[in-house]
Amino acid sequence: MHRIEVCIKRHLPDSYGQGLVKGISDLGINNVSDVRVIDVYWLDAELEREELELVCERLLADPITQDYSYDSAIKTIKEGMLHSIEVAYNAGVADPVEETAMKAVIDLGIDSVRAIKTAKRYQIMGNLDKNDMDVICSRLLVNPIIQHIVGDNPVVFSESPKYKFKLKQIDILNADDSGLNTIAAEFGFNKNEIQAIKEYYSKLARNPIDAELETLAQTWSEHCCHKTFKGKINFNGEIIDNLLKSTIARATKELDKPWCLSVFKDNAGVIEFDDKWALCFKVETHNHPSAIEPYGGASTGVGGVVRDILGTGLSAKPIFNTDVFCFGNPDMAYEDVPEGVLHPRRMFKGVRAGVADYGNRLGIPTGNGAICFDKRYTANPLVYCGTIGLMPKKYSQMGKQKAGDLIVLAGGRTGRDGIHGVTFASEQLDKDSTEVSFSSVQIGNPIVEKKLIDTILQARDKELFVRITDCGGGGLSSAVGEMGSETGAKVYLDRVPLKYAGLSYSEIWISESQERMIMAVPPDKADELLKLFADENTEATVIGEFTGDKRLQLFYNDKLVCDLDMEFLHEGHPQLELRALWCKAGVLEPRDEYPDIEQSLLKILGSWNVCSKEWVIRQYDHEVQGGSVLKPLVGKNNDGPGDAAIIRPVLDSDMGVVISNGINSKYSDIDPYWMAASAIDEALRQIIAVGGSLERVALLDNFCWGNTNKPERMGALVLACRACYDMSIAFGTPFISGKDSLNNEFHYQDTTIAIPDTLLISAMGVIKDSSKAVSMDFKKDGNCIYIVGNTYNELGGSEYYKSIGYLGNDAPKVNPQQAKKTMDNLSKASEKGLVKACHDLSEGGLGVAVAEMAFAGGKGARINLGKVPLGEKINRDDYILFSESNSRFLVEVAPEDADNFEKTLGDVAFARIGEVISMNSLQVFGIKDDIILKTETEKLKRAWQKPLEW
Amino acid sequence: MNKTRALVLRAPGTNCDVEAAFAFETAGADVSMVHIGELIRRDKELKDYQIMVLPGGFTYGDDLGSGKVIANEISVKLGDDVKLFVENGCLIIGICNGFQILVKSGLLPDPAALNKIQKTTLTNNDSGKFECRWVNLKVNPDSKCIFTRGIDKMYLPVAHGEGKFVADKEALNSVDMAVQYADGNDVPTMSYPENPNGSLNCIAGICDSSGRIFGLMPHPERFISGSQHPRWTGERLREQGDGFKIFQNAVDWIKHL
């Protein structure tokens, strides 16, 4: 065995180490002068000196920037004040580098290396005591879920225990009530479910095998079958049978748009792009895994949703990622963070890095997103990952297999990763979650997934498979179980390629190892398909076949280990019954506060929710694939906050896809109906702001909620769903797909912290001529500034109220008929080229919008609040300036286009309220025509940029 | 007349292949996507092409350092083919990860050093972060580079975490600095973020002494048409992106051989 250490040469800066110095100082430990990071490689081999040197010089160390040392410790920084900590992955957690290093060593002609393991050694310079070191290790360097500190005599290469087959049956037939409860708790069934299972097996007169119960548990989980949304709900006495069907899906059905090609049935919703191409869109959540291990959880969130796209229709090419996060406040005091929970700043940094590293490596641009902050997200952060795919229209429908078609598993190998991830995803967290959910954390390898994408798209074009789906939550059990529901399937679990020995048949079956896809392949196409995969260095294996008997049969070394009736598996689930109620809470309204306008504006611009997210955006590759038309950052210095993103997915066409999102959880404390309506309005108005139209816009819903077994949470869900139906119908924008993550609550010191009920609306539209796109930065002094849409006294949940410590009672409402007309007419004005700049009014209202447009354009602005059209009487300047009423836009129009612009807007509410000026100053006149704000735009921009300059 | 034949090399983790191919096709080349395995298995031969494109991406995850593993694979398994390709007067362009591969295989700055210890490298950005942003580039009029002929400056995006060019003094002084990061007045700059990674001598791209092997960190294939410019909505919709001429130059040069 050899140990090799590699590090940056002493005279060169170690940028990773410098980042850690900063991270340590963020922890409040300021006496660290330097950190050096040493990469450690263990080679299980006996190599000659020349071979070792070849490996070091050619592969492991860069001769210009790095030093190496083998079989002895490397010298980096001066001795004294030096603390050395070595961190390695836990057994069973594979660092992708190990596999790559093996390949490279073999390329060099050295084939006697049996295995490679990696670790990292941190050398920390500074006067630190044991407590400091513990803090640094636990908060920065080590996540015990996947890593450990290496002791003096590490066991680097341990042999995996062999698995000895033993059929495990669960005695359900003879179980009494308490016995049944134990079984139910073990597998995550509720009372009715375990009863239904007992009846099924009583009829068969045999006990279930563990793999059968596992299959049922996965298939019947909230994550897979959305039992809450499909349940029977008693809402204040009114019975709702299947909330999804009666609201969201109903709207789509009633709208019946011919361009909706596949909705609510496949892994993503599909719409028509043009005569030749179709687009699909899916947004997933990966909340619980990210809470436990932010980097791994978030990166596999991206990986998972990308596979949804790859598994839609006969497979689509992923072309765009959108990511939305909700965290606790990054400046939260450490003592306020509940035990067992990671600090929001670490959560944020880890999630950001996970999403960026995975998305960038897949070569998918991340061009749209949002980040929201509320202390209730501290223990339950939300990580939404969305992907858009492009596919030939002819491949847009879900495939169909025949009896006799082979089941092919392709991609990564199967390990213990993510076992019980699905049932975990549907459960509540507490401080012990980090311990019990050890194996639920999944580890991703983006290059394996990239190879899958490259290979599957070629196989699709050669029509080598007839159906495809991803291995996501529930692993093979969900993928094969679902795909074979209409035919039946036989799977030989011993044929599944494993990462390491020791997995039982049921572990193989439910493992959620990443980067795996399932295809149905006609026998006469199998050889060609397997060769294609082999040529692309991607593993593909025939693991079974589809049958015609509508049974799910699993074998392990010829022994039957599962024999389930597909009908019972998919239809046998007893409908969930839930109670729901809602009553509006009245809270205190601010009355006599008159804060300083400039201070308020600076405070709002510098708030976590509003401030610039450039630090995040620049670390995503938003240019890859070459299609970006409107980037996330726009304006004179490429740093203004763009509204929706536009890409041209087909490089020789001007047709564009416009992508936006709306999320307004802060209103849900006041009224979940208007919270949901606001999210939809926000997503749509961003599409309008960039020059799009409502003509072909599809919506996605993503509910992240508290515990819906509590009637108030369920009541809030009912109201939000009703808003979705009402808005969808009125705007003419159908939902095509959705997802939910319920039970986002955390037990801490005898209290339960629930997240604010959060609905993310993602919107995707088609724009015929992307050269008509509009950005939000002011373009030219002397141009007129118009506000479009009425302003109401709606400050409940606003950033302004929040800045003075109030919630308020009046969340912004939506008048969808009026809003649609406003949007349609404004869209026509953009189409005619009359709009020079446009920004939607959202957090911080008019005040924030005009400031952002001015500093993004390197201009100034003068506006008069007295001219703002009001939907009701408002006699306070601050309310007009900071109201967050929906369906409003701020528009820049050239004076020569003003008449035409006004005529095009017709009878919707609008007014010319000021002009763009050359001075870099923002001047606001109040309703009494007095000047209430005059400030340098540069000062506003600084306040906006400062918080996230990390 | 036969079309110029360009090969876009794919490997596990390549990801800017489609737009690179589109750029060459727009410039009039006949483009083939070829997986490195096809060359190693001899299903396809390098000698059937005149331009080799190493596109951006994260080959083999950039494990062990960006471009390192595939650079090793090319050196060991395709070294002779590449040498012959270069001797035959063909062109090689490496963009982003492709540039990293050229440098780490030793093909740049001097192809004679292929399969020997590398003299220059591309390492972590000084900022310690992946940077996706647009940069001003000044093209060196004295460079021998075929690809940058007739161009004096360009505005292109970068997107990388390891783009800082580093070399020992001797190599640094002798290298052909084809393109440099520049400030708003087109003067080469060491200041961040105009120089997004802290590259020595402001180097954004280099070529070998023949001018036929060119590597650069910025992405010319991401600025082929006007709507890719970050400020086209505020300035104007240009007929063509600054990056296009690079591909046109390559195709024209082969045509006039």
mmCIF file of C-alpha atoms in Angstrom, chain A residues 462-609:
data_model
loop_
_atom_site.group_PDB
_atom_site.id
_atom_site.type_symbol
_atom_site.label_atom_id
_atom_site.label_comp_id
_atom_site.label_asym_id
_atom_site.label_seq_id
_atom_site.Cartn_x
_atom_site.Cartn_y
_atom_site.Cartn_z
ATOM 1 C CA LYS A 462 -31.529 5.009 -33.577
ATOM 2 C CA GLU A 463 -34.821 3.862 -31.985
ATOM 3 C CA LEU A 464 -33.129 1.130 -29.970
ATOM 4 C CA PHE A 465 -35.570 1.261 -27.059
ATOM 5 C CA VAL A 466 -39.341 1.587 -26.902
ATOM 6 C CA ARG A 467 -39.759 3.064 -23.452
ATOM 7 C CA ILE A 468 -37.598 4.755 -20.848
ATOM 8 C CA THR A 469 -37.825 5.991 -17.297
ATOM 9 C CA ASP A 470 -35.466 7.138 -14.592
ATOM 10 C CA CYS A 471 -34.461 5.382 -11.413
ATOM 11 C CA GLY A 472 -35.333 8.034 -8.901
ATOM 12 C CA GLY A 473 -37.058 7.787 -5.552
ATOM 13 C CA GLY A 474 -37.667 4.145 -4.739
ATOM 14 C CA GLY A 475 -34.958 3.020 -7.164
ATOM 15 C CA LEU A 476 -35.689 -0.031 -9.281
ATOM 16 C CA SER A 477 -38.832 -0.769 -7.280
ATOM 17 C CA SER A 478 -40.534 2.403 -8.483
ATOM 18 C CA ALA A 479 -39.047 2.468 -11.979
ATOM 19 C CA VAL A 480 -39.760 -1.144 -12.917
ATOM 20 C CA GLY A 481 -42.904 -1.342 -10.819
ATOM 21 C CA GLU A 482 -44.413 1.640 -12.583
ATOM 22 C CA MET A 483 -43.209 0.785 -16.064
ATOM 23 C CA GLY A 484 -44.457 -2.777 -15.813
ATOM 24 C CA SER A 485 -47.821 -1.915 -14.298
ATOM 25 C CA GLU A 486 -49.727 -2.706 -17.485
ATOM 26 C CA THR A 487 -47.725 -5.750 -18.551
ATOM 27 C CA GLY A 488 -45.927 -7.362 -15.653
ATOM 28 C CA ALA A 489 -42.202 -7.758 -15.123
ATOM 29 C CA LYS A 490 -39.568 -10.251 -14.051
ATOM 30 C CA VAL A 491 -36.300 -8.971 -12.624
ATOM 31 C CA TYR A 492 -33.198 -11.007 -11.763
ATOM 32 C CA LEU A 493 -31.685 -8.969 -8.974
ATOM 33 C CA ASP A 494 -28.385 -10.873 -8.935
ATOM 34 C CA ARG A 495 -27.691 -9.469 -12.421
ATOM 35 C CA VAL A 496 -27.688 -5.858 -11.195
ATOM 36 C CA PRO A 497 -24.084 -4.569 -11.204
ATOM 37 C CA LEU A 498 -23.064 -3.576 -7.686
ATOM 38 C CA LYS A 499 -20.570 -1.029 -6.374
ATOM 39 C CA TYR A 500 -19.519 -3.418 -3.633
ATOM 40 C CA ALA A 501 -20.572 -6.816 -2.331
ATOM 41 C CA GLY A 502 -22.888 -7.359 0.579
ATOM 42 C CA LEU A 503 -26.203 -5.967 -0.606
ATOM 43 C CA SER A 504 -29.271 -8.046 0.089
ATOM 44 C CA TYR A 505 -31.854 -8.601 -2.633
ATOM 45 C CA SER A 506 -34.188 -6.033 -1.116
ATOM 46 C CA GLU A 507 -31.417 -3.465 -0.783
ATOM 47 C CA ILE A 508 -30.622 -3.903 -4.477
ATOM 48 C CA TRP A 509 -34.285 -3.467 -5.272
ATOM 49 C CA ILE A 510 -34.871 -0.234 -3.356
ATOM 50 C CA SER A 511 -31.413 1.380 -3.546
ATOM 51 C CA GLU A 512 -31.532 4.938 -4.824
ATOM 52 C CA SER A 513 -28.050 4.974 -6.272
ATOM 53 C CA GLN A 514 -27.776 7.858 -8.680
ATOM 54 C CA GLU A 515 -27.357 8.089 -12.452
ATOM 55 C CA ARG A 516 -29.398 5.049 -13.463
ATOM 56 C CA MET A 517 -32.051 4.706 -16.149
ATOM 57 C CA ILE A 518 -34.349 1.857 -17.142
ATOM 58 C CA MET A 519 -35.206 1.073 -20.757
ATOM 59 C CA ALA A 520 -37.543 -1.386 -22.419
ATOM 60 C CA VAL A 521 -35.632 -2.901 -25.317
ATOM 61 C CA PRO A 522 -36.986 -5.263 -27.982
ATOM 62 C CA PRO A 523 -34.796 -8.409 -28.027
ATOM 63 C CA ASP A 524 -33.658 -7.812 -31.622
ATOM 64 C CA LYS A 525 -32.308 -4.365 -30.694
ATOM 65 C CA ALA A 526 -30.494 -5.435 -27.548
ATOM 66 C CA ASP A 527 -27.083 -6.203 -29.059
ATOM 67 C CA GLU A 528 -26.866 -2.903 -30.881
ATOM 68 C CA LEU A 529 -27.947 -1.007 -27.779
ATOM 69 C CA LEU A 530 -25.462 -2.771 -25.534
ATOM 70 C CA LYS A 531 -22.649 -2.127 -28.020
ATOM 71 C CA LEU A 532 -23.502 1.561 -28.204
ATOM 72 C CA PHE A 533 -23.336 1.826 -24.425
ATOM 73 C CA ALA A 534 -20.070 -0.082 -24.315
ATOM 74 C CA ASP A 535 -18.569 2.235 -26.956
ATOM 75 C CA GLU A 536 -19.486 5.233 -24.840
ATOM 76 C CA ASN A 537 -17.957 3.692 -21.707
ATOM 77 C CA THR A 538 -21.305 3.396 -20.004
ATOM 78 C CA GLU A 539 -22.497 0.283 -18.300
ATOM 79 C CA ALA A 540 -25.794 -1.257 -19.476
ATOM 80 C CA THR A 541 -27.144 -4.606 -18.336
ATOM 81 C CA VAL A 542 -30.175 -6.725 -19.123
ATOM 82 C CA ILE A 543 -31.737 -7.379 -15.722
ATOM 83 C CA GLY A 544 -35.053 -8.937 -16.696
ATOM 84 C CA GLU A 545 -37.959 -8.830 -19.064
ATOM 85 C CA PHE A 546 -41.479 -7.535 -19.310
ATOM 86 C CA THR A 547 -44.159 -10.197 -19.216
ATOM 87 C CA GLY A 548 -47.859 -10.347 -19.967
ATOM 88 C CA ASP A 549 -49.075 -11.701 -16.633
ATOM 89 C CA LYS A 550 -49.429 -8.399 -14.754
ATOM 90 C CA ARG A 551 -47.307 -9.691 -11.909
ATOM 91 C CA LEU A 552 -44.149 -8.254 -10.427
ATOM 92 C CA GLN A 553 -41.748 -11.117 -9.861
ATOM 93 C CA LEU A 554 -38.235 -10.747 -8.509
ATOM 94 C CA PHE A 555 -35.585 -13.423 -8.416
ATOM 95 C CA TYR A 556 -32.286 -13.681 -6.625
ATOM 96 C CA ASN A 557 -30.151 -16.587 -7.820
ATOM 97 C CA ASP A 558 -33.272 -18.318 -9.161
ATOM 98 C CA LYS A 559 -35.174 -17.934 -5.901
ATOM 99 C CA LEU A 560 -38.438 -16.039 -6.041
ATOM 100 C CA VAL A 561 -38.162 -13.099 -3.616
ATOM 101 C CA CYS A 562 -41.216 -11.081 -4.590
ATOM 102 C CA ASP A 563 -44.465 -11.972 -6.271
ATOM 103 C CA LEU A 564 -46.939 -9.129 -6.294
ATOM 104 C CA ASP A 565 -50.088 -8.483 -8.214
ATOM 105 C CA MET A 566 -49.582 -5.250 -10.225
ATOM 106 C CA GLU A 567 -53.183 -4.306 -9.646
ATOM 107 C CA PHE A 568 -52.839 -4.469 -5.876
ATOM 108 C CA LEU A 569 -49.518 -2.609 -6.035
ATOM 109 C CA HIS A 570 -50.936 0.267 -8.046
ATOM 110 C CA GLU A 571 -54.626 0.319 -7.211
ATOM 111 C CA GLY A 572 -54.748 -1.295 -3.792
ATOM 112 C CA HIS A 573 -53.808 1.784 -1.846
ATOM 113 C CA PRO A 574 -56.661 2.879 0.451
ATOM 114 C CA GLN A 575 -57.575 6.488 -0.151
ATOM 115 C CA LEU A 576 -56.266 8.833 2.507
ATOM 116 C CA GLU A 577 -58.855 10.745 4.527
ATOM 117 C CA LEU A 578 -57.886 14.174 5.803
ATOM 118 C CA ARG A 579 -59.486 17.017 7.605
ATOM 119 C CA ALA A 580 -58.900 20.591 6.514
ATOM 120 C CA LEU A 581 -59.910 23.975 7.828
ATOM 121 C CA TRP A 582 -58.815 27.551 7.496
ATOM 122 C CA CYS A 583 -59.529 30.642 9.496
ATOM 123 C CA LYS A 584 -57.858 33.931 8.839
ATOM 124 C CA ALA A 585 -55.719 35.268 11.634
ATOM 125 C CA GLY A 586 -55.858 38.969 12.342
ATOM 126 C CA VAL A 587 -52.590 40.590 13.288
ATOM 127 C CA LEU A 588 -51.384 44.002 14.268
ATOM 128 C CA GLU A 589 -51.141 46.657 11.552
ATOM 129 C CA PRO A 590 -48.526 49.348 11.778
ATOM 130 C CA ARG A 591 -50.251 52.691 12.221
ATOM 131 C CA ASP A 592 -48.061 55.475 13.392
ATOM 132 C CA GLU A 593 -44.651 54.563 12.029
ATOM 133 C CA TYR A 594 -43.232 56.960 9.479
ATOM 134 C CA PRO A 595 -39.774 55.616 8.753
ATOM 135 C CA ASP A 596 -37.302 57.553 6.648
ATOM 136 C CA ILE A 597 -37.865 56.753 2.966
ATOM 137 C CA GLU A 598 -34.212 56.597 1.966
ATOM 138 C CA GLN A 599 -33.269 54.430 4.931
ATOM 139 C CA SER A 600 -36.183 52.117 4.188
ATOM 140 C CA LEU A 601 -35.250 51.778 0.538
ATOM 141 C CA LEU A 602 -31.619 51.049 1.446
ATOM 142 C CA LYS A 603 -32.732 48.516 4.009
ATOM 143 C CA ILE A 604 -35.045 46.718 1.578
ATOM 144 C CA LEU A 605 -32.464 46.694 -1.218
ATOM 145 C CA GLY A 606 -29.983 45.213 1.238
ATOM 146 C CA SER A 607 -32.394 42.620 2.642
ATOM 147 C CA TRP A 608 -31.566 38.971 2.031
ATOM 148 C CA ASN A 609 -34.614 38.449 -0.167
#
